[in-house]
Structure formats: C-alpha cells, structure tokens
Amino acid sequence: MTVRQSSSQAGIDMLLRRLSAVSALSAGVPECAARAFQMGRAVPARDLIVRDGNRENLVKVLVSGFACRYIYLPAGRRQITAFILPGDLCDFGFLAASPASQGAVALAPSVVMVAELDRFASLVEQQPDVMTAVLRCAAIDQRATQERLASLGGRNALHRVGHLLCELHFRLDQVGLVREGNVFELPLTQSELGEALGLSTVHVNRTIQTLRKLGLAIWRERLVTLPHPEALASLCSFDPGYLEMPRD
Amino acid sequence: MTVRQSSSQAGIDMLLRRLSAVSALSAGVPECAARAFQMGRAVPARDLIVRDGNRENLVKVLVSGFACRYIYLPAGRRQITAFILPGDLCDFGFLAASPASQGAVALAPSVVMVAELDRFASLVEQQPDVMTAVLRCAAIDQRATQERLASLGGRNALHRVGHLLCELHFRLDQVGLVREGNVFELPLTQSELGEALGLSTVHVNRTIQTLRKLGLAIWRERLVTLPHPEALASLCSFDPGYLEMPRD
DNA sequence: CGCTCGGTTGACTCGGGTCAAGGCCGGTGG
DNA sequence: CCACCGGCCTTGACCCGAGTCAACCGAGCG
C-alpha cells in the first residue's frame, strides 16, 4: 500500500517537474493530477509502450527509464524520431483525436504511468494550466524534431552526436537527472544512437572515441560525463532555446 | 469591393478544402470562418510571412503560392523543415501560446490570409470542428517532419527527391491543385529542394535528371509531371498514410 | 561451455560534397 | 537597342566522410 502510494507519487512528481519547466502551474494541479493517473507500470527494455496506429484513449507518461518513438523505413531501417525522458508524455496523438502516429518502445527498463483520456480531459478542464503545459511540451517536441532534421541535413557525425548529447544533458537536467560533475545515465546502445542520427553503428563508435580524445564527452558503462559542457555546446553550436519556452 | 469579396472567398475556400480533407466540418463553418479572417494580402517571393520568435497573435493561412518554414544552422546553412501549400496554416505556434518556433518565407509570389487570434478563438468556440481539424493538421505536419527525418536518415538522394515529389503531389491533389495528367506547379529552385532534403544543389540536379531518364518525373519550367505516380511511389516507398487521418 | 549481444578495429568502397566553369535566361541601365 | 549582370541550371573532375564487410573481444546468460 505504501509502496503503491510512493511509487504513484514519484510518477506525479516527475510529470510535474517536466510540466512546470515549461509553464507555471497553479496550486491545485498536483492533487488533481494524482487523481487522474493510475499507478505506474513497469515496462522491460524493448517492450512496446505505444503501438503504432492504436486508439487506446490513454495518456501515457514515462516515469523512469528511457524510451523512444520511431518509424520504420520499408528497407527495414528503424528511424528513431524522438527520445522520451522521464516526465515526458509518450505520444501526443491524443491531442488531435487521432491514432498514435508512431510506436514508442522502452530502450531501458522503464515505468509508465497512464491516465484514461476522459479522466485526463477532466483534469485539463479543472486545471487549464495543464493543457497549456502539455501543448507547450508538444510544441517543444516538434521543435526538437526539426532541430534533429537540421542536424541530419547539415551537420557531420561529430556535431550530430555532440549536439544530441547536449540536448539530452539539458533535458535530463530539467527534471533533475544529472548528477554532480555533469554525469548522467544514458542507457542506449551505440546502434540506437545511430538510428536516431542517421549514422552507422561503426561510425557512431568512432565518433564517440573522437569526442573522448577531445576531452569533450566520456561515455562508458551507460554513463556519460561532459567535462566541459559549454565547450561541447559551442563546438556543436547547441543552443537550448528550442527546448525552452520564453518566460513571459 | 467585388474584388475583395471574391478574393476573400477564394482564401476561405482553400482553407476549407484543406480542413475538410482532414475531418468533417459542420455546415456553419464557412460563414463563421469568413467572419474571422481578413482579406488576403499579397506576399512577393522571398518575403517573410512569419518572423522567427514573433508573438503576433495572428493565425495565418496560405491562400495561394508556395512557402516554407525553416531554421538556420549556425554554419549559415538554411534547413527547410516544412513546405507550406495553399490551404495550410503557416505556423502552429499559436496553439501553445508560444512564439513562432521558426520563420516562414514565401518561395513564390503568394497570398496570405490572416485572423486575429481572439477572432480565431471565437470561431473555434462556435465551431469546435475547426479546432479538431486544426489540431489534426498540426499532427500531420508533425508526422511529415518525422517522415522527412526518416528520409534524411535512411534514404539516398534518388529516394529523397522522389519521395518529396510524391508528397507534394499528394498534398496538392488534396486541395485540387493537380492538373490533368499528374502535372503540378512547383515554383522552387533546385537549391531550395536541396535545403529541404540535405543535398547540395549539384546533386539535386543530377538526381532530377536520373528521375527524368527513368521516366518517373519530369520537372521543367516550374512544372512537374509524374507519368507513373504509382511507379514512383513504389520506387521511393511512398505511403501517403502519414498525410491522412483514418476515416472513423 | 558455447551463444549472443554490444563494443572495437581495420580495409575497402562509394555516394554525395566541393570547386570550377560554361550556358541560358530575364532584368536593368547606358 | 545592346551590353552587362546576377540567378539558376548544367556538367566535369576530384575528394572525403561515412557506409559496408569482416573479424575479434569481453561480458552476461541459458
């Protein structure tokens, strides 16, 4: 019972951290949100979180772990279109009353928290701030996709990898998941990185090594360290503007 | 006076064509929409339609012509993230009460129709169908971005160009802008195509020629002809699913 | 104990970028 | 009216970043 309580609370906390990074929330939100969402469910690595084309009428939030959205090219190649971090909504299809446009899959053992769409709708009705925040998250998601498009269109391998590391560092920091010394967990394989960046596994590997030799990023045993985040950001011309909402 | 009327009517028509391709609209929509929007304004090629980061509180619809959204890489390279066709909304930033995430610029002489945000809000209040349709357009826009991401990540030049031609053919057809014989206007330079697809101008040129030699696409004098749209679609594995909403 | 998966390395290839030059307009100014 | 100029398209020569193929290593696991 206590376990369920605390586990559920952790999920709500994470969601609130994410939402409040994006717009101010009024005082009643935590309680209302807690009523809308069910307890988190564990999802093993590689398990589907959202099936492509579904119509479940559920709003899903990643509580912990690591996930991604993807689409398949007919050639069999999988293109990762977005990384889903703790606090993030897994899919924004529900906003348009449309089926999920793409699948989402856990890349590491994860916990996912779910709300029925009608319960979420009444949450939003009581707490309009939440709607604003969610729409802003969707807008940021869209911008991040576009930024990655620009990466694939115009940056070389080194800049792509570095830029993505900067993005993940920034986003994880927003929800309090970066440790002392700019260290964070990155439970991805190099091949998955490649699927997101349009690079082969081999080349991702070599690029990581270059970054290590440059002293700009050390990635070992699922842990990434960025010794000089500003230097890396400037090398890859990473500007977090696209991940934030301007304060009014 | 009559000119204003008819010109304004053409804009509303185009918008309605686009919206009703995506979800059913109730009978009152045309009249309400006509009240919300002002008459179209001509925009010469290369002029800005939306300034990056603005907060104009305007909803803009492209009535005729051709436009794109873009972001700049610090290297100076411009990445085109979306093509805006007649009937399309130019920017979805207003949905999140956020500034425009990116600029939009006319690529050909165009006409843009504008609604004040509060007038648009009352249109949406009276006609909730419009909100659904707009959200679906935003969702489709997002999917198209992801599809292009997959193109840059996993397709070669021939497939990228062919796939984009298929997409434009499909979308122009949706709003009635494809002529007999699968001919449509494409007022773009090859360099602009390259900016959207992450290819150099030179290579776009060679690729177009290959498509012509294959008899799959003839592009000359701003006019594109697709002699065998199905053959091109199958070569590039173009599946328009991502541009449609499933019928309920 | 052998198998699979992820990371690492080397050798080779090739798609597409870059540079450079020439041709074809359409616009502009003398 | 013509000369000039700047976009845009086209072509050729050359080069390099990244893909592919192949092999090996270490760790976790049935």
XYZ file of C-alpha atoms (C1' of nucleotides) in Angstrom:
556
model
C 0.000 0.000 0.000
C 2.725 2.420 0.977
C 4.708 1.188 -1.969
C 1.852 1.931 -4.351
C 1.409 5.329 -2.801
C 5.015 6.325 -3.015
C 5.501 4.827 -6.441
C 2.473 6.690 -7.714
C 3.679 9.875 -6.092
C 7.071 9.586 -7.751
C 5.404 9.466 -11.138
C 3.290 12.530 -10.500
C 6.338 14.367 -9.213
C 8.259 13.614 -12.339
C 5.407 14.766 -14.568
C 5.056 17.979 -12.587
C 8.751 18.671 -12.825
C 8.518 18.411 -16.559
C 5.354 20.473 -16.930
C 6.461 23.233 -14.626
C 9.704 23.574 -16.563
C 7.523 24.740 -19.398
C 4.821 26.876 -17.824
C 3.606 27.855 -14.384
C 1.123 25.511 -12.719
C -1.467 26.560 -10.178
C -1.527 25.068 -6.710
C -4.304 22.566 -7.254
C -2.577 20.704 -10.060
C -0.665 18.076 -8.073
C -3.748 16.756 -6.349
C -5.926 16.732 -9.457
C -3.192 15.086 -11.479
C -2.778 12.415 -8.855
C -6.464 11.603 -9.213
C -6.293 11.356 -12.983
C -3.349 8.994 -13.254
C -3.115 5.367 -12.275
C -0.113 3.822 -10.645
C 2.955 3.276 -12.788
C 3.518 0.012 -14.604
C 6.953 -1.491 -15.176
C 7.976 -1.958 -18.799
C 11.035 -4.090 -19.587
C 13.576 -2.870 -22.095
C 12.497 -3.417 -25.700
C 8.823 -3.671 -24.848
C 6.332 -1.526 -26.684
C 4.816 1.375 -24.809
C 2.628 2.644 -27.624
C 1.669 0.546 -30.598
C 1.746 2.358 -33.907
C -1.734 3.275 -35.076
C -3.509 2.419 -31.846
C -6.506 4.256 -30.461
C -6.281 3.368 -26.820
C -7.535 6.671 -25.493
C -4.800 6.714 -22.920
C -2.336 9.392 -21.946
C 0.997 7.848 -21.062
C 3.825 9.423 -19.136
C 7.282 7.978 -18.732
C 8.124 7.956 -15.045
C 11.584 6.456 -15.154
C 13.827 4.728 -17.623
C 14.337 5.685 -21.222
C 12.212 5.307 -24.338
C 11.886 6.485 -27.902
C 9.402 6.978 -30.686
C 10.292 5.594 -34.090
C 9.073 4.817 -37.553
C 10.222 2.128 -39.916
C 11.513 2.678 -43.384
C 10.434 -0.089 -45.731
C 14.074 -1.014 -46.160
C 13.823 -2.322 -42.627
C 15.764 0.525 -41.116
C 14.268 1.968 -37.959
C 14.387 5.712 -37.584
C 14.192 6.995 -34.039
C 12.304 10.264 -34.195
C 12.355 11.273 -30.530
C 13.804 10.273 -27.222
C 11.352 10.094 -24.354
C 12.807 11.012 -20.962
C 11.261 10.712 -17.505
C 8.400 13.197 -17.141
C 7.719 13.249 -20.883
C 4.454 12.293 -22.486
C 4.979 9.286 -24.697
C 2.770 10.348 -27.558
C 0.803 13.433 -28.489
C -1.647 11.745 -30.838
C -4.493 12.142 -28.353
C -4.404 15.922 -28.839
C -5.754 15.550 -32.339
C -8.190 12.778 -31.516
C -6.119 10.740 -33.888
C -4.405 7.383 -33.601
C -0.823 7.341 -32.444
C 1.268 8.304 -35.417
C 4.149 6.152 -34.382
C 5.228 3.474 -31.994
C 7.067 4.043 -28.758
C 9.341 1.496 -27.195
C 11.285 1.289 -23.962
C 15.045 1.374 -24.513
C 15.793 0.610 -20.869
C 13.691 -0.891 -18.109
C 11.086 1.789 -17.505
C 7.977 2.743 -15.614
C 4.990 4.201 -17.392
C 2.061 5.983 -15.790
C -1.294 6.040 -17.519
C -4.464 8.134 -17.445
C -7.719 7.346 -19.214
C -8.367 10.028 -21.782
C -11.638 11.159 -20.207
C -10.043 11.459 -16.789
C -7.261 13.440 -18.376
C -9.855 15.613 -20.078
C -11.489 16.443 -16.779
C -8.097 17.169 -15.247
C -7.482 19.619 -18.035
C -10.886 21.148 -17.563
C -10.312 21.769 -13.871
C -6.717 22.830 -14.407
C -6.330 24.646 -17.707
C -2.680 25.264 -16.889
C -2.081 21.623 -17.572
C -3.422 21.938 -21.089
C -1.160 24.858 -21.783
C 1.810 22.965 -20.433
C 1.018 19.860 -22.468
C 0.557 21.861 -25.651
C 3.874 23.508 -24.982
C 5.511 20.144 -24.497
C 4.088 19.109 -27.845
C 5.441 22.270 -29.419
C 8.870 21.619 -27.934
C 8.748 18.055 -29.159
C 8.057 19.373 -32.621
C 10.934 21.823 -32.431
C 13.293 19.115 -31.274
C 12.305 17.027 -34.269
C 13.050 19.946 -36.521
C 16.368 20.558 -34.870
C 17.292 16.943 -35.457
C 16.172 17.305 -39.065
C 18.596 20.187 -39.355
C 21.278 18.007 -37.812
C 20.806 15.241 -40.330
C 20.594 17.751 -43.139
C 23.553 19.870 -42.264
C 25.847 18.572 -39.552
C 28.591 15.984 -39.756
C 28.801 12.976 -37.475
C 30.810 14.671 -34.744
C 28.419 17.586 -34.488
C 25.367 15.349 -34.604
C 26.493 13.168 -31.755
C 27.727 16.093 -29.708
C 24.566 18.045 -30.275
C 22.400 15.155 -29.198
C 24.455 14.681 -26.051
C 23.984 18.352 -25.256
C 20.249 18.044 -25.782
C 19.941 15.019 -23.540
C 22.088 16.678 -20.907
C 19.872 19.730 -20.935
C 16.613 17.814 -20.834
C 17.732 15.441 -18.114
C 18.920 18.405 -16.099
C 15.471 19.969 -16.391
C 13.978 17.040 -14.499
C 16.829 16.710 -12.051
C 18.508 13.635 -13.511
C 22.017 14.992 -13.961
C 24.432 14.198 -11.164
C 27.290 16.212 -9.792
C 30.013 16.740 -12.387
C 27.719 16.696 -15.442
C 27.285 12.964 -15.304
C 24.116 11.288 -16.462
C 22.874 7.839 -17.304
C 22.443 7.027 -20.971
C 21.061 3.508 -21.250
C 21.354 3.353 -25.044
C 23.370 1.222 -27.385
C 25.566 2.918 -29.939
C 23.443 1.359 -32.589
C 20.352 3.084 -31.194
C 22.187 6.375 -31.237
C 22.903 5.711 -34.861
C 19.249 5.019 -35.576
C 18.393 8.445 -34.234
C 21.152 10.281 -36.065
C 21.255 8.503 -39.392
C 24.709 7.045 -38.756
C 26.013 3.519 -38.851
C 26.955 1.854 -35.587
C 30.568 1.700 -36.595
C 30.705 5.377 -37.294
C 28.954 6.282 -34.063
C 31.618 4.303 -32.280
C 34.450 6.142 -33.949
C 32.757 9.472 -33.306
C 32.349 8.752 -29.601
C 36.030 7.977 -29.475
C 36.882 11.245 -31.133
C 34.803 13.112 -28.579
C 36.608 11.256 -25.822
C 40.002 12.107 -27.292
C 38.917 15.721 -27.493
C 38.045 15.505 -23.812
C 34.521 16.688 -24.514
C 32.452 13.619 -23.722
C 33.223 10.379 -21.987
C 30.680 7.613 -22.426
C 31.368 4.359 -20.653
C 29.156 1.818 -18.968
C 25.901 3.662 -19.653
C 27.298 6.776 -18.001
C 28.057 9.947 -19.891
C 30.318 12.659 -18.497
C 30.603 16.043 -20.113
C 33.752 17.613 -18.665
C 33.185 20.945 -20.398
C 29.542 21.261 -21.378
C 29.998 24.791 -22.701
C 32.904 23.754 -24.892
C 30.900 20.891 -26.332
C 27.886 23.132 -26.814
C 29.945 25.675 -28.647
C 31.667 23.070 -30.809
C 28.299 21.680 -31.900
C 26.563 25.060 -31.826
C 23.988 23.777 -29.409
C 21.594 26.475 -28.262
C 18.940 25.208 -25.848
C 16.493 27.882 -26.942
C 14.466 25.349 -28.891
C 13.875 23.305 -25.748
C 12.551 26.121 -23.620
C 9.603 28.413 -23.529
C 10.483 32.062 -23.149
C 9.445 33.407 -19.755
C 6.680 35.888 -20.144
C -15.464 45.747 -53.475
C -16.380 42.734 -55.541
C -12.709 42.029 -55.878
C -12.277 41.990 -52.131
C -15.256 39.732 -51.762
C -14.163 37.205 -54.320
C -10.539 37.280 -53.244
C -11.531 36.764 -49.648
C -13.869 33.969 -50.658
C -11.114 32.164 -52.529
C -9.000 32.135 -49.411
C -11.746 30.726 -47.240
C -12.466 28.109 -49.887
C -8.887 26.987 -49.930
C -8.752 26.756 -46.146
C -11.960 24.755 -46.064
C -10.682 22.375 -48.693
C -7.685 21.704 -46.564
C -9.544 21.348 -43.279
C -12.258 19.131 -44.656
C -9.642 16.796 -46.104
C -8.765 16.072 -42.513
C -12.039 15.967 -40.644
C -15.702 16.629 -41.272
C -16.889 20.226 -40.826
C -20.381 21.231 -39.847
C -22.488 23.449 -42.083
C -21.923 26.711 -40.227
C -18.178 26.701 -40.596
C -17.780 28.556 -43.889
C -19.728 31.578 -42.730
C -18.063 31.778 -39.323
C -14.643 31.329 -40.858
C -15.331 34.110 -43.333
C -16.077 36.406 -40.416
C -12.868 35.520 -38.581
C -10.421 36.067 -41.439
C -9.416 39.261 -43.135
C -8.839 39.591 -46.812
C -5.699 38.058 -48.250
C -2.519 40.052 -48.613
C -0.053 39.544 -51.450
C 3.437 38.496 -50.442
C 6.224 38.640 -53.021
C 8.624 35.718 -53.352
C 11.358 35.736 -50.714
C 9.390 37.888 -48.310
C 8.888 36.759 -44.748
C 5.456 35.528 -43.765
C 6.273 34.722 -40.153
C 9.252 36.143 -38.348
C 11.090 33.677 -36.152
C 10.269 34.226 -32.486
C 7.404 36.644 -33.046
C 4.281 36.864 -30.914
C 1.892 38.490 -33.315
C -1.191 36.654 -32.129
C -2.218 36.041 -35.678
C -3.307 32.897 -37.433
C -2.020 32.873 -40.989
C -3.217 30.755 -43.859
C -1.543 30.466 -47.222
C -4.145 31.089 -49.891
C -2.044 30.702 -52.989
C 1.599 30.434 -53.902
C 4.201 28.419 -52.110
C 6.063 28.896 -48.842
C 8.225 27.083 -46.343
C 9.264 27.080 -42.734
C 12.972 26.912 -41.969
C 15.630 27.207 -39.342
C 19.214 28.296 -39.706
C 22.206 26.281 -38.719
C 24.966 28.471 -37.337
C 27.124 27.428 -40.273
C 24.809 29.606 -42.322
C 23.028 26.704 -43.906
C 19.264 27.053 -44.047
C 17.254 23.928 -43.325
C 13.748 23.918 -44.731
C 11.623 21.999 -42.259
C 8.264 22.122 -43.996
C 6.643 23.194 -47.204
C 3.502 25.271 -46.850
C 0.930 24.730 -49.581
C -2.280 26.645 -50.303
C -4.816 25.988 -47.565
C -2.135 25.247 -44.976
C -1.658 27.150 -41.768
C 1.723 28.830 -41.816
C 2.653 28.189 -38.207
C 1.207 26.274 -35.305
C 2.953 28.216 -32.552
C -0.315 29.865 -31.503
C -1.661 26.512 -30.296
C 0.800 26.513 -27.425
C 0.510 30.201 -26.673
C 4.153 30.334 -27.605
C 6.135 32.415 -30.033
C 6.605 31.085 -33.522
C 9.325 28.495 -33.349
C 10.592 29.243 -36.775
C 10.356 31.618 -39.631
C 8.221 31.161 -42.704
C 9.029 32.665 -46.046
C 7.294 32.809 -49.402
C 9.117 30.828 -52.077
C 6.863 32.093 -54.833
C 4.557 35.098 -55.086
C 1.837 34.221 -52.594
C -1.306 35.395 -50.883
C -1.718 35.089 -47.134
C -4.946 35.392 -45.191
C -4.873 36.430 -41.556
C -7.115 36.166 -38.495
C -6.593 37.877 -35.164
C -6.039 35.233 -32.534
C -9.070 36.233 -30.480
C -11.324 36.148 -33.511
C -9.936 32.762 -34.335
C -10.586 31.679 -30.758
C -14.227 32.649 -31.011
C -14.509 30.863 -34.357
C -13.184 27.759 -32.674
C -15.571 28.193 -29.783
C -18.569 28.391 -32.087
C -17.275 25.669 -34.370
C -15.341 23.062 -32.404
C -14.906 21.058 -35.603
C -12.429 23.675 -36.681
C -10.294 23.088 -33.615
C -10.217 19.377 -34.277
C -9.293 19.950 -37.883
C -6.529 22.382 -36.988
C -5.090 20.051 -34.368
C -5.119 17.287 -36.931
C -3.321 19.492 -39.405
C -0.718 20.120 -36.744
C -0.414 16.397 -36.123
C 0.015 15.747 -39.828
C 2.608 18.474 -40.028
C 4.485 16.749 -37.244
C 4.290 13.392 -38.994
C 5.535 14.879 -42.224
C 8.524 16.296 -40.376
C 9.238 12.867 -38.970
C 8.900 11.262 -42.346
C 11.416 13.714 -43.728
C 13.684 12.954 -40.797
C 13.494 9.310 -41.790
C 14.311 10.306 -45.358
C 17.434 12.163 -44.367
C 18.402 9.394 -42.005
C 17.845 6.452 -44.270
C 17.161 7.211 -47.905
C 19.571 8.050 -50.690
C 19.257 11.102 -52.883
C 17.044 9.473 -55.506
C 14.564 8.235 -52.948
C 14.541 11.501 -51.045
C 13.739 13.574 -54.079
C 11.202 11.083 -55.391
C 9.526 10.770 -52.027
C 9.198 14.517 -51.672
C 7.704 14.810 -55.137
C 5.172 12.148 -54.192
C 4.301 14.009 -51.024
C 3.821 17.312 -52.801
C 1.761 15.634 -55.496
C -0.486 14.089 -52.881
C -0.923 17.250 -50.855
C -1.550 19.464 -53.858
C -4.074 16.960 -55.101
C -5.905 17.182 -51.773
C -6.596 20.862 -52.395
C -7.300 20.472 -56.086
C -4.064 21.875 -57.458
C -3.010 18.961 -59.645
C -3.938 19.242 -63.302
C -4.873 16.599 -65.775
C -2.030 14.179 -66.394
C -0.457 14.469 -62.929
C 1.011 17.837 -63.675
C 1.519 20.410 -60.968
C 3.329 23.675 -60.449
C 6.468 23.571 -58.359
C 7.817 27.102 -58.061
C 11.020 26.052 -56.288
C 14.659 26.271 -57.201
C 16.727 23.124 -57.097
C 18.768 24.706 -54.384
C 15.660 25.094 -52.223
C 14.847 21.447 -52.769
C 18.329 20.694 -51.564
C 17.829 22.789 -48.456
C 14.840 20.672 -47.566
C 16.490 17.349 -48.291
C 20.010 17.890 -47.052
C 21.502 17.661 -50.539
C 23.728 20.005 -52.485
C 22.266 21.831 -55.431
C 24.544 19.989 -57.788
C 23.391 16.640 -56.549
C 19.729 17.589 -56.658
C 20.256 18.489 -60.279
C 21.809 15.135 -61.132
C 19.089 13.329 -59.243
C 16.323 15.129 -61.113
C 17.990 14.083 -64.326
C 18.103 10.489 -63.226
C 14.390 10.593 -62.447
C 13.767 12.050 -65.863
C 15.833 9.340 -67.545
C 13.874 6.756 -65.611
C 10.722 8.346 -66.968
C 9.376 8.824 -63.454
C 9.390 12.582 -63.070
C 9.827 15.416 -65.499
C 10.498 18.807 -63.983
C 10.853 21.693 -66.358
C 9.921 25.333 -66.169
C 8.322 25.129 -62.712
C 6.082 22.308 -63.904
C 6.392 18.771 -62.633
C 4.874 15.820 -64.451
C 4.682 12.382 -62.891
C 3.990 9.992 -65.758
C 3.594 6.981 -63.463
C 2.837 8.152 -59.941
C 2.406 4.600 -58.646
C 5.750 3.524 -60.059
C 7.476 6.482 -58.439
C 5.669 5.885 -55.168
C 6.722 2.275 -55.139
C 10.314 3.070 -56.039
C 10.539 5.523 -53.149
C 8.232 3.522 -50.902
C 5.931 6.462 -50.507
C 2.839 5.626 -48.479
C 0.509 8.608 -48.014
C -0.808 7.211 -44.743
C 1.148 9.733 -42.769
C -0.614 12.585 -44.552
C -4.136 11.411 -43.890
C -6.399 10.871 -40.956
C -8.087 7.480 -40.888
C -11.809 7.758 -41.529
C -13.760 6.882 -38.442
C 30.518 -24.105 -22.176
C 29.103 -22.062 -26.106
C 25.974 -18.235 -27.826
C 24.548 -13.828 -28.449
C 24.992 -9.024 -27.988
C 27.484 -4.798 -27.721
C 31.674 -2.546 -28.486
C 36.061 -2.008 -31.234
C 39.212 -2.044 -35.115
C 40.974 -2.280 -39.938
C 40.473 -2.300 -45.027
C 37.948 -1.023 -48.735
C 34.258 1.357 -51.341
C 31.151 4.835 -52.843
C 27.542 8.384 -52.536
C 27.423 12.780 -52.456
C 30.044 17.309 -51.442
C 33.062 20.797 -53.408
C 35.169 23.515 -56.832
C 35.137 25.441 -61.154
C 33.457 26.735 -65.486
C 30.039 27.495 -69.023
C 25.253 28.297 -70.784
C 20.780 30.386 -70.606
C 17.807 33.476 -69.498
C 15.440 37.964 -67.771
C 16.138 42.376 -65.899
C 18.475 46.836 -65.955
C 20.916 50.793 -67.214
C 23.573 53.385 -70.538
C 18.996 48.596 -78.684
C 22.583 46.450 -76.731
C 25.938 45.313 -73.031
C 26.184 43.700 -68.707
C 24.973 41.203 -64.639
C 23.096 38.022 -61.468
C 20.189 33.816 -60.817
C 19.614 29.348 -61.962
C 20.695 25.189 -64.301
C 24.192 22.004 -66.039
C 28.442 19.428 -66.460
C 33.079 17.580 -65.339
C 36.907 16.460 -62.169
C 38.265 15.450 -57.820
C 37.939 14.210 -52.945
C 36.354 12.817 -48.488
C 33.077 11.421 -44.869
C 30.660 7.777 -43.813
C 28.864 3.039 -45.104
C 29.973 -1.821 -45.524
C 32.212 -6.020 -44.605
C 34.675 -8.781 -41.691
C 36.950 -10.182 -37.730
C 37.796 -10.136 -32.754
C 36.992 -9.258 -27.761
C 34.609 -9.292 -23.410
C 30.535 -9.900 -20.700
C 26.277 -11.845 -19.498
C 23.468 -15.927 -19.774
C 20.950 -20.297 -20.730
